[in-house]
Short mmCIF file of C-alpha atoms in Angstrom, two decimals:
data_model
loop_
_atom_site.label_atom_id
_atom_site.label_comp_id
_atom_site.label_asym_id
_atom_site.label_seq_id
_atom_site.Cartn_x
_atom_site.Cartn_y
_atom_site.Cartn_z
CA MET A 1 120.09 114.56 225.51
CA THR A 2 122.24 114.67 222.37
CA THR A 3 119.20 115.53 220.25
CA ALA A 4 118.23 118.36 222.62
CA ARG A 5 121.74 119.80 222.54
CA THR A 6 121.81 119.53 218.75
CA SER A 7 118.43 121.25 218.48
CA SER A 8 119.53 123.99 220.86
CA GLY A 9 122.78 124.47 218.94
CA SER A 10 120.89 124.66 215.65
CA GLN A 11 118.57 127.33 217.09
CA ARG A 12 121.54 129.36 218.29
CA HIS A 13 123.17 129.02 214.85
CA ASP A 14 119.99 130.19 213.10
CA LEU A 15 119.67 133.16 215.50
CA ASP A 16 123.31 134.16 214.91
CA THR A 17 122.78 133.89 211.15
CA ASN A 18 119.63 136.02 211.34
CA ARG A 19 121.52 138.64 213.33
CA ARG A 20 124.39 138.74 210.85
CA GLU A 21 122.24 139.01 207.75
CA PRO A 22 120.40 142.26 208.71
CA ALA A 23 123.69 143.78 209.87
CA THR A 24 125.41 142.87 206.61
CA ALA A 25 122.48 144.25 204.61
CA ARG A 26 122.63 147.55 206.53
CA VAL A 27 126.39 147.89 205.98
CA LEU A 28 125.95 147.22 202.26
CA GLY A 29 123.00 149.62 202.10
CA VAL A 30 124.84 152.42 203.89
CA SER A 31 127.91 151.99 201.66
CA LEU A 32 125.84 152.17 198.48
CA ALA A 33 123.84 155.11 199.81
CA MET A 34 127.07 157.00 200.47
CA ALA A 35 128.14 156.27 196.88
CA ALA A 36 124.79 157.71 195.75
CA GLY A 37 125.54 160.79 197.85
CA LEU A 38 128.88 161.21 196.09
CA ALA A 39 126.98 161.15 192.81
CA MET A 40 124.55 163.78 194.12
CA ALA A 41 127.42 166.12 195.00
CA ALA A 42 128.91 165.76 191.53
CA GLN A 43 125.52 166.26 189.90
CA GLY A 44 124.94 169.42 191.91
CA ARG A 45 128.20 170.95 190.73
CA ILE A 46 127.49 169.99 187.10
CA ASN A 47 123.87 171.17 186.98
CA GLY A 48 124.63 174.38 188.83
CA ALA A 49 127.41 175.27 186.38
CA LEU A 50 125.20 174.38 183.42
CA GLY A 51 122.41 176.65 184.70
CA VAL A 52 124.85 179.55 185.05
CA GLU A 53 126.32 179.02 181.59
CA LEU A 54 122.91 178.74 179.91
CA HIS A 55 121.34 181.56 181.92
CA ASP A 56 118.31 179.26 182.02
CA ALA A 57 118.11 177.08 185.11
CA LEU A 58 115.01 175.12 184.07
CA LEU A 59 116.51 174.25 180.70
CA ALA A 60 119.59 172.99 182.53
CA ALA A 61 117.32 170.74 184.59
CA VAL A 62 115.57 169.54 181.41
CA ILE A 63 118.93 168.73 179.81
CA SER A 64 120.07 166.84 182.91
CA PHE A 65 116.89 164.78 183.35
CA GLY A 66 116.25 164.43 179.63
CA GLY A 67 119.81 163.26 179.02
CA GLY A 68 119.41 160.56 181.63
CA LEU A 69 116.11 159.50 180.08
CA LEU A 70 117.68 159.20 176.61
CA VAL A 71 120.44 156.99 177.97
CA LEU A 72 117.94 154.69 179.72
CA VAL A 73 115.73 154.46 176.63
CA ALA A 74 118.80 153.55 174.56
CA MET A 75 119.64 150.82 177.09
CA LEU A 76 116.14 149.35 177.03
CA PRO A 77 116.54 147.15 173.88
CA LEU A 78 119.87 145.88 175.22
CA THR A 79 118.85 145.16 178.83
CA ARG A 80 116.64 142.12 179.36
CA THR A 81 116.15 142.80 183.08
CA MET A 82 114.82 146.30 182.37
CA ARG A 83 112.31 145.00 179.83
CA ALA A 84 111.21 142.26 182.19
CA GLY A 85 110.93 144.84 184.94
CA LEU A 86 108.61 146.98 182.81
CA ARG A 87 106.37 143.96 182.21
CA ARG A 88 106.23 143.21 185.93
CA LEU A 89 105.55 146.88 186.65
CA ALA A 90 102.64 146.94 184.18
CA GLU A 91 101.24 143.74 185.71
CA ALA A 92 101.51 145.22 189.22
CA LEU A 93 99.62 148.35 188.12
CA ARG A 94 96.90 146.29 186.43
CA GLY A 95 96.62 143.92 189.38
CA GLY A 96 96.45 146.73 191.93
CA SER A 97 99.52 145.66 193.94
CA LEU A 98 101.11 148.99 192.97
CA SER A 99 99.17 152.26 192.93
CA PRO A 100 99.70 154.73 190.05
CA TRP A 101 100.82 157.46 192.47
CA GLN A 102 103.72 155.24 193.48
CA CYS A 103 105.16 155.76 190.00
CA LEU A 104 105.40 159.53 190.48
CA GLY A 105 108.75 159.61 192.27
CA GLY A 106 110.15 161.52 189.32
CA VAL A 107 108.28 164.63 190.53
CA GLY A 108 110.62 164.68 193.53
CA GLY A 109 113.62 164.18 191.28
CA ALA A 110 112.46 167.04 189.07
CA MET A 111 112.20 169.33 192.10
CA PHE A 112 115.69 168.31 193.24
CA VAL A 113 117.37 168.88 189.88
CA ALA A 114 115.51 172.14 189.35
CA GLY A 115 116.68 173.29 192.77
CA GLN A 116 120.27 172.42 191.85
CA SER A 117 120.12 174.37 188.62
CA VAL A 118 118.48 177.43 190.18
CA THR A 119 120.37 177.78 193.47
CA VAL A 120 123.76 176.02 193.33
CA GLY A 121 125.21 178.69 191.07
CA VAL A 122 124.21 181.34 193.62
CA LEU A 123 124.57 179.56 196.97
CA GLY A 124 127.15 176.90 196.13
CA VAL A 125 126.88 173.14 196.65
CA SER A 126 127.27 173.31 200.44
CA LEU A 127 124.45 175.76 201.17
CA PHE A 128 122.21 173.94 198.69
CA THR A 129 122.91 170.78 200.70
CA VAL A 130 121.83 172.53 203.92
CA GLY A 131 118.38 173.22 202.49
CA VAL A 132 117.97 169.73 201.04
CA VAL A 133 119.14 168.08 204.26
CA ALA A 134 116.74 170.14 206.39
CA GLY A 135 113.78 169.02 204.28
CA GLN A 136 114.98 165.48 203.63
CA THR A 137 115.85 164.61 207.24
CA VAL A 138 112.60 165.83 208.76
CA SER A 139 110.55 164.34 205.93
CA GLY A 140 112.44 161.05 206.19
CA LEU A 141 111.35 160.63 209.81
CA PHE A 142 107.69 160.98 208.89
CA VAL A 143 107.98 158.91 205.71
CA ASP A 144 109.51 156.00 207.63
CA ARG A 145 106.96 156.30 210.45
CA ALA A 146 104.08 156.34 207.96
CA GLY A 147 105.46 153.28 206.17
CA LEU A 148 105.59 154.81 202.68
CA GLY A 149 108.73 152.87 201.82
CA PRO A 150 108.89 149.17 200.87
CA ALA A 151 110.36 148.31 204.27
CA GLY A 152 107.03 149.30 205.90
CA ALA A 153 106.49 151.44 208.99
CA GLN A 154 109.60 151.85 211.15
CA ARG A 155 109.77 152.95 214.77
CA LEU A 156 111.43 156.29 215.46
CA SER A 157 113.98 155.01 217.95
CA VAL A 158 116.10 157.38 219.99
CA THR A 159 119.17 156.55 217.91
CA ARG A 160 117.40 157.30 214.63
CA VAL A 161 116.16 160.68 215.85
CA LEU A 162 119.56 161.46 217.40
CA GLY A 163 121.28 160.56 214.15
CA ALA A 164 118.98 162.88 212.22
CA VAL A 165 119.58 165.75 214.62
CA LEU A 166 123.36 165.23 214.56
CA THR A 167 123.33 165.22 210.77
CA LEU A 168 121.53 168.59 210.72
CA VAL A 169 124.10 169.95 213.16
CA ALA A 170 126.94 168.52 211.05
CA VAL A 171 125.69 170.06 207.82
CA ALA A 172 125.03 173.44 209.47
CA TRP A 173 128.52 173.35 210.97
CA SER A 174 130.13 172.41 207.66
CA VAL A 175 128.70 175.45 205.87
CA SER A 176 128.76 177.95 208.75
CA GLY A 177 131.82 179.63 207.29
CA GLY A 178 129.90 180.41 204.09
CA LEU A 179 127.34 182.52 205.99
CA ASN A 180 130.07 185.06 206.69
CA LEU A 181 130.72 185.66 202.99
CA PRO A 182 129.51 188.95 201.47
CA GLY A 183 125.79 188.76 200.76
CA GLY A 184 125.52 185.39 202.49
CA PRO A 185 122.68 186.17 204.96
CA GLY A 186 120.72 188.02 202.27
CA ARG A 187 120.71 184.94 200.04
CA LEU A 188 119.30 182.56 202.64
CA TRP A 189 115.72 182.94 201.34
CA LEU A 190 116.84 180.86 198.34
CA LEU A 191 117.19 177.89 200.70
CA ALA A 192 113.38 177.52 200.59
CA LEU A 193 113.57 175.78 197.19
CA PRO A 194 116.13 173.13 198.19
CA MET A 195 114.23 172.58 201.47
CA VAL A 196 111.08 171.76 199.53
CA ALA A 197 113.20 169.63 197.18
CA GLY A 198 114.55 167.75 200.20
CA VAL A 199 111.03 166.91 201.36
CA PHE A 200 110.22 165.55 197.91
CA VAL A 201 113.50 163.58 197.75
CA ALA A 202 112.58 161.58 200.87
CA VAL A 203 109.18 160.72 199.40
CA GLN A 204 110.81 159.99 196.03
CA GLN A 205 113.19 157.48 197.58
CA ALA A 206 110.34 155.72 199.35
CA ILE A 207 108.01 155.29 196.37
CA ASN A 208 110.84 154.55 193.92
CA GLY A 209 111.71 151.70 196.25
CA HIS A 210 108.24 150.22 195.62
CA VAL A 211 108.78 150.44 191.86
CA GLY A 212 112.17 148.78 192.19
CA LYS A 213 110.71 146.05 194.40
CA VAL A 214 107.76 145.04 192.18
CA SER A 215 109.78 145.34 188.97
CA GLY A 216 112.88 143.57 190.34
CA SER A 217 115.04 146.07 188.47
CA ALA A 218 116.69 149.26 189.73
CA LEU A 219 117.05 150.42 186.11
CA THR A 220 113.29 150.05 185.59
CA ALA A 221 112.74 152.25 188.64
CA ALA A 222 115.20 154.76 187.22
CA LEU A 223 113.45 154.74 183.82
CA THR A 224 110.08 155.39 185.45
CA ASN A 225 111.57 158.16 187.58
CA PHE A 226 113.28 159.89 184.65
CA THR A 227 110.20 159.65 182.41
CA VAL A 228 107.94 161.37 184.93
CA GLY A 229 110.56 163.92 185.94
CA THR A 230 111.37 164.89 182.36
CA ILE A 231 107.69 165.44 181.56
CA VAL A 232 107.30 167.70 184.62
CA LEU A 233 110.44 169.70 183.82
CA VAL A 234 109.58 170.17 180.13
CA LEU A 235 106.14 171.51 181.04
CA ALA A 236 107.69 173.87 183.62
CA TRP A 237 110.30 175.08 181.10
CA LEU A 238 107.65 175.77 178.45
CA VAL A 239 105.80 177.95 180.94
CA SER A 240 109.05 179.76 181.82
CA LEU A 241 109.63 180.59 178.15
CA LEU A 242 106.54 182.77 178.26
CA VAL A 243 107.90 184.65 181.26
CA SER A 244 111.66 184.97 180.83
CA GLY A 245 112.52 183.72 177.35
CA GLY A 246 115.04 181.07 176.36
CA PRO A 247 118.77 180.50 176.98
CA THR A 248 121.38 183.07 176.01
CA ALA A 249 124.36 180.75 175.50
CA ALA A 250 125.35 177.14 174.85
CA PRO A 251 128.29 175.83 176.92
CA ASP A 252 131.15 174.16 175.01
CA ASN A 253 132.26 171.98 177.95
CA PRO A 254 130.79 168.48 177.34
CA VAL A 255 131.05 167.57 181.03
CA LEU A 256 128.24 170.03 181.82
CA TYR A 257 125.82 167.82 179.88
CA LEU A 258 126.51 164.68 181.95
CA GLY A 259 124.30 165.47 184.94
CA GLY A 260 121.68 163.00 183.75
CA LEU A 261 124.18 160.12 183.74
CA VAL A 262 125.11 160.91 187.33
CA GLY A 263 121.42 161.03 188.19
CA ILE A 264 120.91 157.52 186.82
CA VAL A 265 123.53 156.23 189.27
CA PHE A 266 121.83 157.96 192.18
CA ILE A 267 118.25 156.89 191.37
CA ALA A 268 119.19 153.27 190.60
CA LEU A 269 121.20 152.94 193.82
CA ALA A 270 118.55 154.65 195.97
CA SER A 271 115.69 152.49 194.65
CA PHE A 272 117.68 149.37 195.61
CA VAL A 273 119.16 150.59 198.90
CA VAL A 274 115.90 151.86 200.43
CA ARG A 275 114.76 148.23 200.85
CA LEU A 276 117.81 147.54 203.03
CA THR A 277 117.97 150.71 205.09
CA GLY A 278 114.64 152.52 205.16
CA VAL A 279 114.19 156.10 204.00
CA LEU A 280 115.80 157.90 206.95
CA LEU A 281 119.05 155.90 207.04
CA LEU A 282 119.30 156.07 203.25
CA GLY A 283 118.99 159.85 203.47
CA LEU A 284 121.56 160.12 206.28
CA ALA A 285 124.12 157.98 204.47
CA ALA A 286 123.54 159.87 201.22
CA ILE A 287 124.09 163.12 203.11
CA ALA A 288 127.41 161.84 204.41
CA GLY A 289 128.34 160.90 200.84
CA GLN A 290 127.40 164.37 199.67
CA LEU A 291 129.64 165.96 202.29
CA ILE A 292 132.55 163.69 201.38
CA GLY A 293 131.93 164.44 197.71
CA SER A 294 131.96 168.17 198.42
CA VAL A 295 135.31 167.82 200.16
CA LEU A 296 136.77 165.83 197.23
CA LEU A 297 135.43 168.36 194.74
CA ASP A 298 136.93 171.24 196.73
CA VAL A 299 140.30 169.47 196.88
CA PHE A 300 140.59 168.29 193.29
CA LEU A 301 138.21 170.65 191.44
CA PRO A 302 138.00 173.80 193.58
CA ALA A 303 135.27 176.28 192.67
CA ALA A 304 135.75 180.03 192.94
CA GLY A 305 134.26 181.45 196.14
CA HIS A 306 133.85 178.04 197.84
CA PRO A 307 137.23 177.09 199.39
CA LEU A 308 137.63 174.01 201.58
CA THR A 309 137.45 175.01 205.24
CA ALA A 310 138.09 173.34 208.60
CA THR A 311 134.35 173.58 209.39
CA THR A 312 133.51 171.54 206.28
CA VAL A 313 135.96 168.81 207.29
CA GLY A 314 134.65 168.80 210.87
CA GLY A 315 131.04 168.67 209.70
CA THR A 316 131.83 165.73 207.43
CA ALA A 317 133.33 163.77 210.35
CA LEU A 318 130.30 164.50 212.55
CA ALA A 319 127.90 163.43 209.77
CA LEU A 320 129.70 160.10 209.50
CA VAL A 321 129.29 159.57 213.24
CA ALA A 322 125.60 160.44 212.91
CA VAL A 323 125.11 157.79 210.21
CA VAL A 324 126.68 155.14 212.44
CA ILE A 325 124.44 156.13 215.36
CA ALA A 326 121.28 156.14 213.24
CA GLY A 327 122.15 152.71 211.85
CA MET A 328 122.62 151.10 215.26
CA GLY A 329 118.94 151.10 216.30
CA GLY A 330 117.59 150.34 219.74
CA PRO A 331 116.98 146.89 221.26
CA ARG A 332 113.31 146.81 220.19
CA GLU A 333 114.21 147.79 216.64
CA ARG A 334 116.86 145.06 216.44
CA ARG A 335 114.37 142.46 217.69
CA ALA A 336 111.81 143.63 215.12
CA ARG A 337 114.34 143.14 212.33
CA LEU A 338 115.10 139.62 213.50
CA GLU A 339 111.39 138.75 213.44
CA GLN A 340 110.92 139.95 209.83
#
């Protein structure tokens, strides 16, 4: 009898431990994803201002991505884990455990940064976020269902879909005041670019997660991402030179050249977090971080024409609620996590 009770108690202890570990991982993942969202908001403000100052949005994107790449390359001789990660990445590609297309997440990053540089100066950070969120949230549902991320295929539970819908409502609410500004409705066609960028961001987060998993290094995933993205942006900028010419000015503010550093933070965090949360929850938490970052920027570094409004604060609160709902999961989803 004592042995049976001990065995039963041990099983209950193991089950409780298994329940706590996924919950702890999700809390950590959501927290880090929100930090990545804060970085995205800051990067949007920086890259948008750089594009306006240069009068060359694609060159601003090249500077942002290229600056991040230079920093990562400079870190490579000093970072043993990054070098080891590159070796493991090469072995995975040779062995077939990682497909070459799974190293192309930088294309999504290039689209995102280009969208920032082109549209943020015209629409502002908030309206740019609306377009990205619309594409990212819908794409994240399909990406998770298709199993493109390292966590594999994930069921679209009611709570996950509800969280995505509430996040869209929250973001739309937070920027609704901006639609009443002069010329606001006439500029909405520009949202097409950030919407496409949002679709690519969801895919980027999924496949960068594979690179981070096989390499065992978030910095290796970031280096791969920035290399591919920089190549794409340089080629696009060279084509634009034939059409519109080069920049007309060079900003003196050194902060405007730091977008790449902020991007490193986001890509490294996202490639690690996606293994804990899945693509959809990562996107939702990052969106909440972006909204919080927008509020902090408006409070401490207000931009002309984009004052902090009650709708922005209300939308931020609703987005945080949406992230909590999406992270809860239904009973079947919780049981599936315990079985993994």
